Short mmCIF file of C-alpha atoms in Angstrom, two decimals:
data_model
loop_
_atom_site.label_atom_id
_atom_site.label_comp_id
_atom_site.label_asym_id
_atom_site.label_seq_id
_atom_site.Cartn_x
_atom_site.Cartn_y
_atom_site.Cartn_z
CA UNK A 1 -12.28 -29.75 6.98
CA UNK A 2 -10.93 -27.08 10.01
CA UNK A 3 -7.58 -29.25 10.27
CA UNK A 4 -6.88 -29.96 6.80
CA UNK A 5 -7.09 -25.92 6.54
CA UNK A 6 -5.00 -25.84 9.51
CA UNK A 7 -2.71 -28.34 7.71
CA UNK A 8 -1.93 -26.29 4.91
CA UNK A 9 -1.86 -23.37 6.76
CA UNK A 10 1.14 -25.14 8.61
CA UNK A 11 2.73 -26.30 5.45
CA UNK A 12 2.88 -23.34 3.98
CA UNK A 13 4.41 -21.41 6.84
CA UNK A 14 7.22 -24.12 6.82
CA UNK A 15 7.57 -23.60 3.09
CA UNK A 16 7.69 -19.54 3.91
CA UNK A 17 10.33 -20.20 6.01
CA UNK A 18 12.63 -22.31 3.64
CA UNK A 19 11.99 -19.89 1.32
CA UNK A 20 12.86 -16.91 2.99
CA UNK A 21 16.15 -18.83 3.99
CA UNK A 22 16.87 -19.50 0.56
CA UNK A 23 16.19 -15.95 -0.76
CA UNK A 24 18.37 -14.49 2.13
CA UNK A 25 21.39 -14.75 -0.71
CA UNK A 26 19.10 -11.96 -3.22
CA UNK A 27 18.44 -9.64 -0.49
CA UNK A 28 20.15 -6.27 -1.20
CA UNK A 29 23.23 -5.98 0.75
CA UNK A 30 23.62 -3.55 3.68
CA UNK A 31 26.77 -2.14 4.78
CA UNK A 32 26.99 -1.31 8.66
CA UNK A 33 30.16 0.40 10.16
CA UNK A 34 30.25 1.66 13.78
CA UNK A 35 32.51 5.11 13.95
CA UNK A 36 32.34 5.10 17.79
CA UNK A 37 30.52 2.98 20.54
CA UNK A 38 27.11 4.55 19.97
CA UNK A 39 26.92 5.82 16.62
CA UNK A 40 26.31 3.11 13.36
CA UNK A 41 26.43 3.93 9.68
CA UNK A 42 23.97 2.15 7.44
CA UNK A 43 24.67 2.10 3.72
CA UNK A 44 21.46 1.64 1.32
CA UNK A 45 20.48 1.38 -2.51
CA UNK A 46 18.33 4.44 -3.89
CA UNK A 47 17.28 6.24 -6.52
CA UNK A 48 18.72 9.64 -5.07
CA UNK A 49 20.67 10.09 -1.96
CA UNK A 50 19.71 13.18 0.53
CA UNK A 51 21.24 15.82 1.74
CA UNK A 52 18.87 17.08 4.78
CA UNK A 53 18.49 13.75 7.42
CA UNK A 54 15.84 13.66 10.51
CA UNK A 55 14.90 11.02 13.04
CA UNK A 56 11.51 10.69 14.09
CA UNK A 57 11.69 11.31 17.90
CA UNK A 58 13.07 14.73 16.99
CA UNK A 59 9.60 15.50 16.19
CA UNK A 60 7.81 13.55 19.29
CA UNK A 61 8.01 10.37 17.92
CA UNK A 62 7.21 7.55 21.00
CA UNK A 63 7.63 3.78 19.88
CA UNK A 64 5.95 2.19 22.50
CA UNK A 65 3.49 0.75 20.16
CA UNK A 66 0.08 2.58 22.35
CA UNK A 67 1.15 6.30 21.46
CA UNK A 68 -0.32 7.84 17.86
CA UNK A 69 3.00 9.47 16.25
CA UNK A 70 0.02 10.18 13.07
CA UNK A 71 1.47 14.48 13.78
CA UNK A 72 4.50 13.40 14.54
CA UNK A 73 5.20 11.93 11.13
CA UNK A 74 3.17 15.02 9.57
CA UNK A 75 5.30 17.00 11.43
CA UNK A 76 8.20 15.66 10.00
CA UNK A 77 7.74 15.30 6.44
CA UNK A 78 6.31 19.58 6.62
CA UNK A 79 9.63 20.24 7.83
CA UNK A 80 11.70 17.89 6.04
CA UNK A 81 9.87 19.10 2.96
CA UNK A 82 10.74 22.63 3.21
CA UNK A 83 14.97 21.76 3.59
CA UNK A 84 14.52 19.34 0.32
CA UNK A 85 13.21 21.74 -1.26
CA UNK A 86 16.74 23.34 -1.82
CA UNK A 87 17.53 20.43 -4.50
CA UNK A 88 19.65 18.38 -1.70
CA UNK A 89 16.67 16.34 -0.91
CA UNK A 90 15.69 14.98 2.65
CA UNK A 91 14.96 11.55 4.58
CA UNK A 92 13.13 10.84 7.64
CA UNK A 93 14.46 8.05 9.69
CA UNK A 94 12.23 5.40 11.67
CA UNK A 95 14.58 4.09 14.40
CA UNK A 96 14.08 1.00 16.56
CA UNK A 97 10.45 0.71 18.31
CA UNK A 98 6.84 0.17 17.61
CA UNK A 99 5.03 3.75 15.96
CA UNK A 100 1.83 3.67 15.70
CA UNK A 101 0.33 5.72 13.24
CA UNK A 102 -3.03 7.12 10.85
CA UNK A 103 -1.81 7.80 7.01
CA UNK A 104 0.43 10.19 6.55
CA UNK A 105 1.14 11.76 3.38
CA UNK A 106 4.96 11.79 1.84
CA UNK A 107 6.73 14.78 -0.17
CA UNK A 108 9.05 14.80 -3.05
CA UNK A 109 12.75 14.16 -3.10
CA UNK A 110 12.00 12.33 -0.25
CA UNK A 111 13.27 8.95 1.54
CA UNK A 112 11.50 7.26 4.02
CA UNK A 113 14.40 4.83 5.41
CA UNK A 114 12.30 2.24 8.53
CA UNK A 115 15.03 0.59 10.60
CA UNK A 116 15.38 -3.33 10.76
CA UNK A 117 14.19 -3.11 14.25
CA UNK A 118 11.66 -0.73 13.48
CA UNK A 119 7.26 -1.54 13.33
CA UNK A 120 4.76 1.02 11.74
CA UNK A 121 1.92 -0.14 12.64
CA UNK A 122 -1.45 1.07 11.05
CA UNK A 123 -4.17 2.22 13.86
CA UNK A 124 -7.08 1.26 14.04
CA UNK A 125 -9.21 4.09 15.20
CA UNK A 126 -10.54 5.33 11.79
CA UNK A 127 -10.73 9.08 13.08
CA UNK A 128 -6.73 8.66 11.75
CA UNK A 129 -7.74 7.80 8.16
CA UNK A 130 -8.97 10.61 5.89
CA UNK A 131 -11.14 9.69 3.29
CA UNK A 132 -10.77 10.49 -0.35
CA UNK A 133 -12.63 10.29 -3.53
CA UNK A 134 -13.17 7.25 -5.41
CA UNK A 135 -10.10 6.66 -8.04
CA UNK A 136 -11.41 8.15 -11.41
CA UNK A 137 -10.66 5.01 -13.29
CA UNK A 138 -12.75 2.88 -11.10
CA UNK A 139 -16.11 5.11 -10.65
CA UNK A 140 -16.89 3.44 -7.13
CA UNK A 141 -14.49 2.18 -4.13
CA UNK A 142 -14.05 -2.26 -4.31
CA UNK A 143 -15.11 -2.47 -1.23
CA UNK A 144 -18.17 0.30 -1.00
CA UNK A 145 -19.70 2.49 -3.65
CA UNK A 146 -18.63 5.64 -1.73
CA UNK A 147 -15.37 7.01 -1.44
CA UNK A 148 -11.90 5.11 0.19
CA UNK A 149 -9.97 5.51 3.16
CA UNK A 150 -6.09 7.08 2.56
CA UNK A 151 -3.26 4.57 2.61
CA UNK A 152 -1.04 3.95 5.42
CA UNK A 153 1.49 5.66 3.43
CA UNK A 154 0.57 8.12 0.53
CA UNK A 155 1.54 10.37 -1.70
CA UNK A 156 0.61 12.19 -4.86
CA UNK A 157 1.98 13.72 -7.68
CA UNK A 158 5.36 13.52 -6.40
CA UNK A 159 8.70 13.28 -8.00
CA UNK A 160 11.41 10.78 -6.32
CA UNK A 161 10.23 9.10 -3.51
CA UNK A 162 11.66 6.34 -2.06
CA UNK A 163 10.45 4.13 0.30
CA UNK A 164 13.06 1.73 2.31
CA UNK A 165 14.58 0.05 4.84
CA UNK A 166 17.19 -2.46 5.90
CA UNK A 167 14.13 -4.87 5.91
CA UNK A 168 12.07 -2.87 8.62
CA UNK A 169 8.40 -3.81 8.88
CA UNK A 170 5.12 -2.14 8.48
CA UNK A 171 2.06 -4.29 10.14
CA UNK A 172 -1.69 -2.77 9.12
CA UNK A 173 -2.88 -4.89 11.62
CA UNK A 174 -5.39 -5.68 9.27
CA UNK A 175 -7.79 -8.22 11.39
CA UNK A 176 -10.02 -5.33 12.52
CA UNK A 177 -10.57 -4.16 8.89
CA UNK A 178 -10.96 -7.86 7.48
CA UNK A 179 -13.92 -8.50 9.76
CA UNK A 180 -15.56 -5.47 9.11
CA UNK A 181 -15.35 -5.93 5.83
CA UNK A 182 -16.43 -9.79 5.85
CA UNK A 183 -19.57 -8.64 8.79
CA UNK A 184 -20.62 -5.68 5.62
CA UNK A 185 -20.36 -2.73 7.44
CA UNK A 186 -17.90 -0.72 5.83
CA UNK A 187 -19.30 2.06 3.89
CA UNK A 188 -15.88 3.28 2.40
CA UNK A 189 -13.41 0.76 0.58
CA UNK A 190 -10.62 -0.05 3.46
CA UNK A 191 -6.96 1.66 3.47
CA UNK A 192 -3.85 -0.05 1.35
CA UNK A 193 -0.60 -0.18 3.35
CA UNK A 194 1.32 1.71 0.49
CA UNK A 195 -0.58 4.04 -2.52
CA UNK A 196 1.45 6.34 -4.79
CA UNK A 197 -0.53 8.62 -7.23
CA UNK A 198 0.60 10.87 -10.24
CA UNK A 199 4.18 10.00 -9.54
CA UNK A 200 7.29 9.16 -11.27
CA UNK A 201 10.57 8.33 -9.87
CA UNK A 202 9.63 5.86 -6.96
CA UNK A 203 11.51 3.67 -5.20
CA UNK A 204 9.74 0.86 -3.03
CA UNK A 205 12.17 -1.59 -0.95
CA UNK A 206 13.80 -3.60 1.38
CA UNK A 207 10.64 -3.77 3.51
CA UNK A 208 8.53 -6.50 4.91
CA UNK A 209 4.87 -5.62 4.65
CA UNK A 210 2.05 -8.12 6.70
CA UNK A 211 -1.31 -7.40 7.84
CA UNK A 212 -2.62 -5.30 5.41
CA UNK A 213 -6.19 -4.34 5.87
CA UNK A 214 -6.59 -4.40 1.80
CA UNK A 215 -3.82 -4.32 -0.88
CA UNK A 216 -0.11 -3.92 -0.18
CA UNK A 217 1.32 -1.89 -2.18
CA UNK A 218 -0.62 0.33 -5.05
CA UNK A 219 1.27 2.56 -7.59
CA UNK A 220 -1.15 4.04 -9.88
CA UNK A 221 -1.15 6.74 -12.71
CA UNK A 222 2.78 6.74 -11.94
CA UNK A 223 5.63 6.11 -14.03
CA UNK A 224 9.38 4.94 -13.41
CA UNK A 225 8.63 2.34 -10.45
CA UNK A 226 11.27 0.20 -8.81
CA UNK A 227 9.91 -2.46 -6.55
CA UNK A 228 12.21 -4.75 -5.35
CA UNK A 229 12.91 -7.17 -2.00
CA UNK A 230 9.91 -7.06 -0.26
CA UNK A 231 8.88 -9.55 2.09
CA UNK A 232 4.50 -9.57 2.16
CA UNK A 233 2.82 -11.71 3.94
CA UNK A 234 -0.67 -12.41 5.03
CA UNK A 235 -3.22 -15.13 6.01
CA UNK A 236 -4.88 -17.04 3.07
CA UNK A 237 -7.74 -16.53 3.71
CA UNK A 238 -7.40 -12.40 4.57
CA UNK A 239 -9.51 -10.90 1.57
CA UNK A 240 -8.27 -8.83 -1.01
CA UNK A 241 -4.46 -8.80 0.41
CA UNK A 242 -3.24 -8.77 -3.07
CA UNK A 243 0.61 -8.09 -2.90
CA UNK A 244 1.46 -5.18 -5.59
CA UNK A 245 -1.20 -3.93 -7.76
CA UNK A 246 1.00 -1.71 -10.65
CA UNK A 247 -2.74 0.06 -11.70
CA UNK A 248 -2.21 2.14 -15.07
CA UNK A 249 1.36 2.67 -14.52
CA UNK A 250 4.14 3.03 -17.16
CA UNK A 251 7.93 1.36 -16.68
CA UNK A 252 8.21 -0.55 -13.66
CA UNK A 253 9.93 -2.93 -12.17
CA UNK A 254 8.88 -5.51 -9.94
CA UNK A 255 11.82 -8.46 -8.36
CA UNK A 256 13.64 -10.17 -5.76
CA UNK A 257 10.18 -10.50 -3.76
CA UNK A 258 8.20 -13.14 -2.21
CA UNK A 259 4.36 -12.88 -1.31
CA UNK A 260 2.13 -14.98 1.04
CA UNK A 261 -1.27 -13.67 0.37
CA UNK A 262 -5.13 -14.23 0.53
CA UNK A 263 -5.80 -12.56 -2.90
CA UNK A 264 -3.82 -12.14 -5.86
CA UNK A 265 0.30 -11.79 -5.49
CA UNK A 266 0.63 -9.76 -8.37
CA UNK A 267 -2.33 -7.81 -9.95
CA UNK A 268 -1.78 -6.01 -12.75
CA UNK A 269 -4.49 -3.34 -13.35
CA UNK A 270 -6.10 0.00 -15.34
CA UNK A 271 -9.32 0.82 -14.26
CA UNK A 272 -12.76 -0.70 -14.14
CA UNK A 273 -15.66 -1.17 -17.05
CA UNK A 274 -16.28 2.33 -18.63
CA UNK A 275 -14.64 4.39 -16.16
CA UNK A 276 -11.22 2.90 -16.76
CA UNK A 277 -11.95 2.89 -20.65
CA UNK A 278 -12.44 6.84 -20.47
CA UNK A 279 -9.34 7.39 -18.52
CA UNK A 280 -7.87 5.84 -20.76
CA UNK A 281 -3.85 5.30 -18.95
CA UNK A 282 -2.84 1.63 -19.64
CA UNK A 283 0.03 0.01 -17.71
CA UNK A 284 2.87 -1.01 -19.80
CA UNK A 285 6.25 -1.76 -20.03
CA UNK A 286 6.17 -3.72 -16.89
CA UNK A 287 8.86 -6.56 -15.57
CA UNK A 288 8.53 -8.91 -13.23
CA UNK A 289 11.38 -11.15 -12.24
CA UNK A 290 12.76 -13.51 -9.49
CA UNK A 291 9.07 -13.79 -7.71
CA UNK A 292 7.86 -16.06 -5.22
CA UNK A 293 4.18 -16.51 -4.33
CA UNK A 294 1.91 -18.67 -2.05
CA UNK A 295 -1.54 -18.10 -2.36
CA UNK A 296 -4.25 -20.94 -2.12
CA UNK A 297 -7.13 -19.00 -3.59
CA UNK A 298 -6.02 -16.90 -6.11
CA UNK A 299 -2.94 -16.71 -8.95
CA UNK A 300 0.41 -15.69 -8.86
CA UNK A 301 0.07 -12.74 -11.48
CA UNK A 302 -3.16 -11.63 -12.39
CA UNK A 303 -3.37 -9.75 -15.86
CA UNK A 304 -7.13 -7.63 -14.61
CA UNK A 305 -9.70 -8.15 -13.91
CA UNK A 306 -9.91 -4.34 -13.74
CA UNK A 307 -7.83 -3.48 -17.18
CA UNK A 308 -9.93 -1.09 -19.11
CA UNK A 309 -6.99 1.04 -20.05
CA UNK A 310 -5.33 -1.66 -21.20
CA UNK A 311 -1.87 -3.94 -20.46
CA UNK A 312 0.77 -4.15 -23.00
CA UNK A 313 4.06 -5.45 -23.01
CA UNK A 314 4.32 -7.07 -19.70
CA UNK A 315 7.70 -9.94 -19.40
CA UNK A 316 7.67 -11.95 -16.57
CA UNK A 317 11.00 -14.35 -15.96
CA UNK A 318 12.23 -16.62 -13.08
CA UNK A 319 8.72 -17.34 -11.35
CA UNK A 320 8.00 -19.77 -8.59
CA UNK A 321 4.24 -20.38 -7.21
CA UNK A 322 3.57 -23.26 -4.23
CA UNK A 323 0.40 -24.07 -3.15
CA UNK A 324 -1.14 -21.46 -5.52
CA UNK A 325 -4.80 -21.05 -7.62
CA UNK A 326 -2.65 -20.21 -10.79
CA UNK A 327 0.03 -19.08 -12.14
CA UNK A 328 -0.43 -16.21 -14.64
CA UNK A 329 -4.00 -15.61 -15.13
CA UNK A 330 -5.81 -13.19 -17.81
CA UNK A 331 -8.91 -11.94 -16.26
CA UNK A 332 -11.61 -9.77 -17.64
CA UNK A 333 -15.57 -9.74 -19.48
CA UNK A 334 -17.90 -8.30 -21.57
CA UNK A 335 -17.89 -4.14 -20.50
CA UNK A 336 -14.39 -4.28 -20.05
CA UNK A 337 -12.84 -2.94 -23.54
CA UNK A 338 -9.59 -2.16 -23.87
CA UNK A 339 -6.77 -4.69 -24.65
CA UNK A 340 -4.40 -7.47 -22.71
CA UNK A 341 -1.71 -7.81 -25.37
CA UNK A 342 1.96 -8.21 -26.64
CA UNK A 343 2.18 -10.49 -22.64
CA UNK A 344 5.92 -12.63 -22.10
CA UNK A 345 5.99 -15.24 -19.76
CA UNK A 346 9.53 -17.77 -19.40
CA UNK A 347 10.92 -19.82 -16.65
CA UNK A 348 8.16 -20.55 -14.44
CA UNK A 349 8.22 -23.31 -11.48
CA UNK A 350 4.61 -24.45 -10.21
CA UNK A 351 4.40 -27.06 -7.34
CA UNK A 352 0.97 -27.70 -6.18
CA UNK A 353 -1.52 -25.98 -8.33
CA UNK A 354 -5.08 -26.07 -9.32
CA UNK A 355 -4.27 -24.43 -12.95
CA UNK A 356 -1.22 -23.73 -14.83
CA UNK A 357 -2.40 -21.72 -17.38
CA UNK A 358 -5.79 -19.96 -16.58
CA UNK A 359 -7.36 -17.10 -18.72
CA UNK A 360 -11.29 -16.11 -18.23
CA UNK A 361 -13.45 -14.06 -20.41
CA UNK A 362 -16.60 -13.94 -18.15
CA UNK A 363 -14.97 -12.34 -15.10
CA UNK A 364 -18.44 -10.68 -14.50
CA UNK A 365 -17.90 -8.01 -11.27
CA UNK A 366 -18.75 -4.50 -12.88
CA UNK A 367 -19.01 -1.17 -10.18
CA UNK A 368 -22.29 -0.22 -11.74
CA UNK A 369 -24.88 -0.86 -14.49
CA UNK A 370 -23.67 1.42 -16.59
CA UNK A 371 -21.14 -0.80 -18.75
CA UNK A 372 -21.05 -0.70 -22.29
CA UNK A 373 -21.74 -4.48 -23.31
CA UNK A 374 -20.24 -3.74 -26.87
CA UNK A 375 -17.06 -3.31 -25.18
CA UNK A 376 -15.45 -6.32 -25.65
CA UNK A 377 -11.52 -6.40 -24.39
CA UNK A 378 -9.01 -7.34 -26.78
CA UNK A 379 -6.29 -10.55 -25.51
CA UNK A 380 -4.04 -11.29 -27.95
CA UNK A 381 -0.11 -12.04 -28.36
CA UNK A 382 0.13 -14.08 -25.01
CA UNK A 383 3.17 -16.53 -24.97
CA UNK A 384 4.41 -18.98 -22.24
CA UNK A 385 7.73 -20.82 -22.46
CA UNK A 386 10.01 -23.01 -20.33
CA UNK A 387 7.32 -24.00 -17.69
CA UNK A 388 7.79 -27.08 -15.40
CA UNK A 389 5.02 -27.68 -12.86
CA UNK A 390 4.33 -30.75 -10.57
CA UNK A 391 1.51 -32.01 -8.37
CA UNK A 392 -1.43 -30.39 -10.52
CA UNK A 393 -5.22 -30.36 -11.06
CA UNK A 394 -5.54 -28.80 -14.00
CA UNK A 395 -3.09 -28.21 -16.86
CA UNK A 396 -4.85 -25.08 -18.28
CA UNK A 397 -8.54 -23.31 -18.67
CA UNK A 398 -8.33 -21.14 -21.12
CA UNK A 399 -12.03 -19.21 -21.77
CA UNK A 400 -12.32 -16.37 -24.67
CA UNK A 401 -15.36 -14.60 -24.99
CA UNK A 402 -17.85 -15.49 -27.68
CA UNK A 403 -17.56 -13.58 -31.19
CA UNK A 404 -14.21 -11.95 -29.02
CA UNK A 405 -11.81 -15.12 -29.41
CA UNK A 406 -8.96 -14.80 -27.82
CA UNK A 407 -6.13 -14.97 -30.04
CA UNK A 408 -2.00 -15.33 -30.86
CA UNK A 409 -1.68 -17.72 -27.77
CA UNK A 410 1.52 -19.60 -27.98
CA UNK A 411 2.84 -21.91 -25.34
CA UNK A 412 6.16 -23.93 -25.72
CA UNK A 413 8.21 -26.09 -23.61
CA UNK A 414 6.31 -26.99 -20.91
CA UNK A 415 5.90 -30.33 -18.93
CA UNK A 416 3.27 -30.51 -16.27
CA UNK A 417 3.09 -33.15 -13.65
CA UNK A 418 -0.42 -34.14 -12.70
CA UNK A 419 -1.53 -34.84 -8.97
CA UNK A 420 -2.75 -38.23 -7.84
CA UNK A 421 -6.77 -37.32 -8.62
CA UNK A 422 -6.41 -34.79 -11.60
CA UNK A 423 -9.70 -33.88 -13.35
CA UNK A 424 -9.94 -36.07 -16.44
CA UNK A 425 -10.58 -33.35 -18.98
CA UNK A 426 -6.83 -31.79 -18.22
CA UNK A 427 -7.38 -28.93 -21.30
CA UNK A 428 -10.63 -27.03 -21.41
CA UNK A 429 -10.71 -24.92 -24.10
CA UNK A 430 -13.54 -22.22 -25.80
CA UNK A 431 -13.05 -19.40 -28.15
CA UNK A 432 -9.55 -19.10 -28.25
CA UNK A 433 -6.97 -19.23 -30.82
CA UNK A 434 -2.74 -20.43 -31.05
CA UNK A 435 0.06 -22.82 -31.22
CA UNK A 436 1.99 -24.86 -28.85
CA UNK A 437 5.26 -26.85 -29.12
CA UNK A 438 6.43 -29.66 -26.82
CA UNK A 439 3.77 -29.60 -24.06
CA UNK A 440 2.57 -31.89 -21.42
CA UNK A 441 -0.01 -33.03 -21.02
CA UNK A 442 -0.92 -32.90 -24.75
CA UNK A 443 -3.00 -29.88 -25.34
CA UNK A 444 -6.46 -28.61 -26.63
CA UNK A 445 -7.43 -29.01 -30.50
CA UNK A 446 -7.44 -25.39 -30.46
CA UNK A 447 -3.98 -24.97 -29.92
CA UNK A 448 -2.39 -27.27 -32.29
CA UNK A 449 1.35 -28.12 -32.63
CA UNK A 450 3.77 -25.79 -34.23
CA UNK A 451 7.18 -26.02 -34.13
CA UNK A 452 8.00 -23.01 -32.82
CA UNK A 453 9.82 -21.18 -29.13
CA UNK A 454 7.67 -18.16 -27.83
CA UNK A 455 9.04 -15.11 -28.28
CA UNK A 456 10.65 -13.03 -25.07
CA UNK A 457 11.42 -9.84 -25.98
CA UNK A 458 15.75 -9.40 -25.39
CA UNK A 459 15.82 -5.74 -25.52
CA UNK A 460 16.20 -3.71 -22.40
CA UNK A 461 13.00 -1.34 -21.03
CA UNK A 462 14.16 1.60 -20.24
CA UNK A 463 13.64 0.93 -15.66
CA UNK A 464 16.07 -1.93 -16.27
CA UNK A 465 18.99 1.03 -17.28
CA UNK A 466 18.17 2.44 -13.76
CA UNK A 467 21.03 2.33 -11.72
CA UNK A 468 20.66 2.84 -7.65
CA UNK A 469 22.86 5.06 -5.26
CA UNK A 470 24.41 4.09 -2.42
CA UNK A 471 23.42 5.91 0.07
CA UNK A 472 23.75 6.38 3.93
CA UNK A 473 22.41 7.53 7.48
CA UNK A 474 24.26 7.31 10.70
CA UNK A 475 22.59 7.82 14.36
CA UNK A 476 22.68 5.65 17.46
CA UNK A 477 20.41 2.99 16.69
#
């Protein structure tokens, strides 16, 4: 059992690799011009470019990977902060070396630009890591009932904010949180790598995240999100490394990004059981495109299971999963209100999966008691079209909840190859509602053919009219 773990381990490392090689073409381009024999000029998309520029060593930065620079990036974004606030903005530069760091909180008009040859990497003596609060839409931390450590890097209720790089790398050197957590004795949930609050205008890029001791990267109760060319990658079996979380957000923009993860690669997410249902902030408007995900244990995009604001109006396009649970999968139970609706899903490529198509009504996981169990979620108006999927266990498990059907399902164009043992029952399905048109293999009595194409929605949401900057710094780097 250890090397066939091992095995796949292996493969999917090789199959990280050809896909990074082959997504080397989408990267962002970066422009670098040398002006003399020490100094470099390094072009960069963003939302806003800066007037006011700072290195980190100017504030007693030391990248030798042993010294905290946790003051020396507080020290930074105070004084940075106070020259953006003339309108011209400000960015803090990470140069070449290894900075070891606590969470440090960011400001507005604000860029955070992390050199290629540049490593944050997250300390691990918890003295660094304030706590805060619990997240009002959740009522408890996921990992403890008490409150949460800050993120690696945070911020809240800030205005453009852009996070970046010309693919520079923050490590959480997670292994020190995943054992605690797996040994039980954390008593506050563990830090994310990236959290913005009560935000708009944020920019999220060019970065390659690994390690994280929880999730990546967590906007939430934000609005006008651009996340695009990341690089995330962690072990399979890390727990709860899901890649982006988007958590009661409104227009955003997720693309151009591959994820290696032990949990989810996408979540999509609005609070939890009667907490998120009186905060009440759905997350809507969302796109995903040009997405790559490995993830043995868990699905590619995951619609909940914490959506008690609701999702609406999610279109997902150009998606490839290998050796993954799922691809997108609807998640959520009794307790959890709310609604998963008006959901677009086209062009997906699946190669070694246990499901295709995977939606569950019985979810369970609630933070407390306290749950209404008359709240009973809403999933309706969830199409799937132009799917092609090989080596595969399952061909779909699609669950409602009883007297709570789901409904509106429509699935079209979509031919799934089966593996050399699939399960002999390849469409299990209860409670549930729809149509499908040209699928293989042939499909549940509950979906019966129509002859019909899912609709995708070919109007533009309003982050796609977004256009990016060019921008620069120069130094000797």
């Amino acid at each position: 059992m250890e090397f066939s773990r091992k095995s796949l381990v292996i493969k999917m490392l090789i199959s990280a690799i050809f896909l990074l090689g082959l997504s080397s073409s989408s990267v962002a381009e970066f422009r670098l011009a040398r002006h003399a024999t020490t100094s470099t000029t390094i072009e960069y998309p963003a939302l806003n470019c800066r007037k006011h520029s700072a290195v980190l060593t100017e504030f007693g930065g030391v990248g030798d990977g042993k010294t905290s620079n946790t003051e020396a990036f507080k020290a930074a974004i105070a004084n940075l902060s106070q020259l953006a606030a003339d309108g011209g903005g400000a960015q803090l530069v990470v140069p070449p070396g290894k900075w070891l760091t606590g969470s440090f909180n960011l400001t507005s008009h604000f860029t955070l630009f992390i050199h290629k040859d540049a490593v944050i990497l997250g300390t691990q003596d918890e003295s660094e890591w304030p706590h805060l609060p619990v997240l009002p839409s959740y009522g408890r931390g996921r990992d403890a009932p008490n409150g949460r450590f800050s993120s690696l890097i945070f911020g809240t209720n800030l205005t453009d904010v852009v996070i970046t790089g010309n693919n520079g790398t923050i490590d959480g050197q997670g292994a020190y949180w995943w054992k605690k957590f797996k040994e039980e004795k954390l008593n506050v949930t563990r830090p994310y790598l990236i959290e913005i609050m009560y935000s708009s205008q944020v920019q999220i890029s060019n970065l390659t995240l690994v390690n994280s001791p929880s999730w990546n990267v967590h906007p939430i109760y934000s609005s006008d999100i651009i996340i695009q060319h990341l690089t995330i990658l962690a072990p399979v079996d890390s727990p709860n490394t899901d890649g982006i979380d988007p958590d009661s957000c409104t227009n955003t923009k997720i693309e151009d990004s591959f994820v290696v993860s032990g949990d989810d690669c996408i979540a999509v997410k609005s609070g939890w059981d009667q907490y998120g249902i009186k905060f009440n902030m759905p997350t809507k408007n969302l796109v995903i495109r040009r997405f790559t995900c490995i993830s043995p244990d868990s699905a590619t995009i995951a619609l909940g299971s914490e959506m008690s604001g609701g999702i609406e109006d999610v279109r997902a396009e150009d998606i490839t999963a290998i050796n993954t649970q799922s691809g997108v999968r609807i998640k959520t139970a009794v307790g959890r209100g709310a609604y998963v609706k008006d959901i677009y899903v086209r062009r997906i490529t699946l190669n070694t999966m246990k499901y295709v198509f995977w939606m569950t009504g019985s979810y369970g996981s609630h933070p407390d008691p306290g749950f209404d169990p008359k709240a009973l979620p809403v999933i309706k108006g969830i199409n799937y079209r132009d799917v092609v999927a090989d080596n595969v266990t399952y061909s779909a498990r699609l669950d409602g909840i009883e007297n709570d059907p789901f409904t509106d399902i429509c699935i079209s164009n979509v031919n799934i190859k089966l593996t050399s043992k699939p399960k002999e029952l390849q469409w299990n399905c209860t409670n549930i509602q729809g149509v499908t048109n040209q699928v293989t293999p042939e499909p549940c009595n509950l979906l019966p053919e129509k002859e019909i194409d899912c609709p995708f929605p070919e109007d533009r949401l309003p982050i796609d009219n977004v256009k990016l900057k060019t921008c620069s710094i120069s130094g000797n780097f």
